[in-house]
């Protein structure tokens, strides 16, 4: 004789299935890039102060260099801190972008799609141009214009 599942077991099974769905969905979910204004591309030059290697997205944090070639300061008198989001740490490492290649003090230029809300953060677009050690670009220029600069993550800036 075949046993029929009881109502209690069917309800328990339904709850277990729902719980599984609630735990798996966030693991599979990923934010879109809708928070970045992909209609705008901004070219920035900065001085690295932190590289964050994460599985989902590596981040590079830096102090912004103003067009006059000096570190930009905000209304509070502090250096303007900016960050960029990139692909995962393994993917950017394959492009030569690591904590070792971007130690504190590294000067570089990057193109980003900025956050729509105007916060100092953006999504990297294309190549990063890295200036030679302690050699910033001329005022109003980017690192790709500096003799001896290197391009990471692409072949053209």
CSV table of C-alpha atoms in Angstrom, one decimal:
chain,number,residue,atom,x,y,z
A,1,UNK,CA,0.0,0.0,0.0
A,2,UNK,CA,1.3,3.4,-1.1
A,3,UNK,CA,1.4,6.1,1.6
A,4,UNK,CA,-0.1,9.4,0.7
A,5,UNK,CA,1.7,12.6,1.9
A,6,UNK,CA,-0.1,14.2,4.7
A,7,UNK,CA,-1.2,17.8,4.6
A,8,UNK,CA,1.4,18.8,7.2
A,9,UNK,CA,4.2,17.3,5.1
A,10,UNK,CA,3.0,19.0,2.0
A,11,UNK,CA,2.9,22.4,3.8
A,12,UNK,CA,6.4,21.7,5.3
A,13,UNK,CA,7.7,20.9,1.8
A,14,UNK,CA,6.2,24.1,0.4
A,15,UNK,CA,7.8,26.2,3.1
A,16,UNK,CA,11.1,24.5,2.6
A,17,UNK,CA,10.9,25.2,-1.2
A,18,UNK,CA,10.1,28.8,-0.5
A,19,UNK,CA,12.9,29.2,2.0
A,20,UNK,CA,15.3,27.7,-0.5
A,21,UNK,CA,14.2,30.2,-3.1
A,22,UNK,CA,14.7,33.1,-0.7
A,23,UNK,CA,18.2,32.1,0.1
A,24,UNK,CA,19.3,31.2,-3.4
A,25,UNK,CA,17.8,34.3,-5.1
A,26,UNK,CA,20.1,36.9,-3.4
A,27,UNK,CA,23.1,34.7,-4.1
A,28,UNK,CA,22.2,34.8,-7.8
A,29,UNK,CA,21.1,38.4,-7.9
A,30,UNK,CA,23.5,41.2,-8.8
A,31,UNK,CA,23.0,44.9,-9.0
A,32,UNK,CA,22.6,46.4,-12.4
A,33,UNK,CA,24.6,49.3,-13.7
A,34,UNK,CA,21.5,51.5,-13.7
A,35,UNK,CA,22.9,53.5,-10.8
A,36,UNK,CA,25.7,54.8,-13.1
A,37,UNK,CA,25.0,57.4,-15.7
A,38,UNK,CA,26.1,55.5,-18.8
A,39,UNK,CA,25.4,58.5,-21.0
A,40,UNK,CA,28.3,60.4,-19.3
A,41,UNK,CA,31.9,59.4,-19.4
A,42,UNK,CA,34.2,61.5,-17.2
A,43,UNK,CA,38.0,61.4,-17.4
A,44,UNK,CA,39.7,61.7,-14.0
A,45,UNK,CA,43.3,61.7,-12.8
A,46,UNK,CA,44.1,60.7,-9.2
A,47,UNK,CA,46.5,59.5,-6.6
A,48,UNK,CA,45.7,56.0,-5.3
A,49,UNK,CA,45.2,55.5,-1.6
A,50,UNK,CA,43.4,52.1,-1.5
A,51,UNK,CA,42.9,49.1,-3.7
A,52,UNK,CA,40.1,46.8,-2.5
A,53,UNK,CA,40.2,43.3,-4.1
A,54,UNK,CA,36.8,41.7,-3.9
A,55,UNK,CA,35.3,38.7,-5.7
A,56,UNK,CA,32.4,40.7,-7.1
A,57,UNK,CA,34.0,44.0,-7.9
A,58,UNK,CA,37.5,45.3,-7.2
A,59,UNK,CA,37.6,49.0,-6.2
A,60,UNK,CA,40.3,51.6,-6.5
A,61,UNK,CA,40.0,54.6,-4.2
A,62,UNK,CA,42.0,57.8,-4.9
A,63,UNK,CA,42.4,61.5,-4.3
A,64,UNK,CA,41.3,63.5,-7.2
A,65,UNK,CA,43.8,65.7,-9.1
A,66,UNK,CA,42.2,68.9,-10.3
A,67,UNK,CA,42.9,70.3,-13.8
A,68,UNK,CA,45.6,72.6,-12.4
A,69,UNK,CA,47.6,69.4,-11.5
A,70,UNK,CA,47.1,69.8,-7.7
A,71,UNK,CA,45.2,67.5,-5.4
A,72,UNK,CA,41.6,68.8,-5.3
A,73,UNK,CA,40.1,69.9,-2.0
A,74,UNK,CA,36.5,70.0,-1.1
A,75,UNK,CA,34.6,72.7,0.7
A,76,UNK,CA,35.7,71.1,4.0
A,77,UNK,CA,39.3,71.6,3.1
A,78,UNK,CA,39.9,67.8,2.8
A,79,UNK,CA,41.2,66.1,-0.3
A,80,UNK,CA,38.4,64.9,-2.6
A,81,UNK,CA,38.1,61.2,-2.3
A,82,UNK,CA,36.8,59.2,-5.4
A,83,UNK,CA,36.3,55.6,-6.1
A,84,UNK,CA,35.8,53.4,-9.1
A,85,UNK,CA,34.2,50.0,-9.4
A,86,UNK,CA,35.7,47.4,-11.7
A,87,UNK,CA,35.2,43.8,-12.5
A,88,UNK,CA,36.1,41.1,-10.0
A,89,UNK,CA,39.6,40.9,-8.5
A,90,UNK,CA,40.6,37.9,-10.6
A,91,UNK,CA,39.4,39.5,-13.8
A,92,UNK,CA,41.2,42.8,-13.2
A,93,UNK,CA,44.4,41.0,-12.0
A,94,UNK,CA,44.5,39.3,-15.4
A,95,UNK,CA,44.6,42.9,-16.8
A,96,UNK,CA,47.5,43.8,-14.5
A,97,UNK,CA,45.4,45.8,-12.1
A,98,UNK,CA,46.2,44.7,-8.5
A,99,UNK,CA,47.1,46.1,-5.1
A,100,UNK,CA,50.8,45.5,-6.1
A,101,UNK,CA,50.5,47.6,-9.3
A,102,UNK,CA,48.5,50.3,-7.6
A,103,UNK,CA,50.2,51.0,-4.3
A,104,UNK,CA,49.5,54.1,-2.3
A,105,UNK,CA,50.8,57.1,-4.2
A,106,UNK,CA,50.3,55.7,-7.7
A,107,UNK,CA,49.2,58.4,-10.1
A,108,UNK,CA,46.8,57.3,-12.8
A,109,UNK,CA,44.0,58.5,-15.2
A,110,UNK,CA,40.7,56.6,-15.8
A,111,UNK,CA,37.4,57.1,-17.6
A,112,UNK,CA,34.3,56.4,-15.6
A,113,UNK,CA,30.5,56.5,-15.8
A,114,UNK,CA,29.7,58.5,-12.7
A,115,UNK,CA,27.0,57.7,-10.2
A,116,UNK,CA,23.7,59.3,-11.1
A,117,UNK,CA,23.3,60.8,-7.7
A,118,UNK,CA,26.6,62.8,-8.1
A,119,UNK,CA,28.5,60.9,-5.4
A,120,UNK,CA,32.3,60.6,-5.9
A,121,UNK,CA,32.1,57.1,-7.3
A,122,UNK,CA,31.9,55.6,-10.8
A,123,UNK,CA,32.2,52.5,-12.9
A,124,UNK,CA,35.4,52.1,-14.9
A,125,UNK,CA,35.2,52.4,-18.6
A,126,UNK,CA,38.1,50.9,-20.6
A,127,UNK,CA,41.8,51.4,-20.0
A,128,UNK,CA,43.6,52.9,-17.0
A,129,UNK,CA,46.6,55.0,-17.9
A,130,UNK,CA,49.2,54.7,-15.2
A,131,UNK,CA,51.9,57.5,-14.9
A,132,UNK,CA,55.5,56.5,-14.2
A,133,UNK,CA,56.4,56.7,-10.5
A,134,UNK,CA,56.1,60.2,-9.0
A,135,UNK,CA,55.6,61.7,-12.5
A,136,UNK,CA,52.2,63.4,-12.7
A,137,UNK,CA,50.8,64.6,-16.1
A,138,UNK,CA,51.1,68.3,-17.0
A,139,UNK,CA,48.2,70.5,-15.8
A,140,UNK,CA,45.1,69.7,-17.9
A,141,UNK,CA,46.6,66.4,-19.3
A,142,UNK,CA,46.1,62.8,-18.4
A,143,UNK,CA,48.7,60.0,-17.7
A,144,UNK,CA,48.6,58.7,-21.2
A,145,UNK,CA,50.4,61.9,-22.3
A,146,UNK,CA,53.3,61.2,-19.9
A,147,UNK,CA,56.4,59.5,-21.4
A,148,UNK,CA,56.8,56.0,-19.9
A,149,UNK,CA,53.2,55.7,-18.9
A,150,UNK,CA,51.6,52.2,-19.0
A,151,UNK,CA,48.1,51.2,-20.1
A,152,UNK,CA,46.3,48.5,-18.1
A,153,UNK,CA,43.1,46.8,-19.1
A,154,UNK,CA,43.3,47.9,-22.7
A,155,UNK,CA,45.5,49.1,-25.5
A,156,UNK,CA,44.2,52.7,-26.0
A,157,UNK,CA,43.2,55.4,-23.6
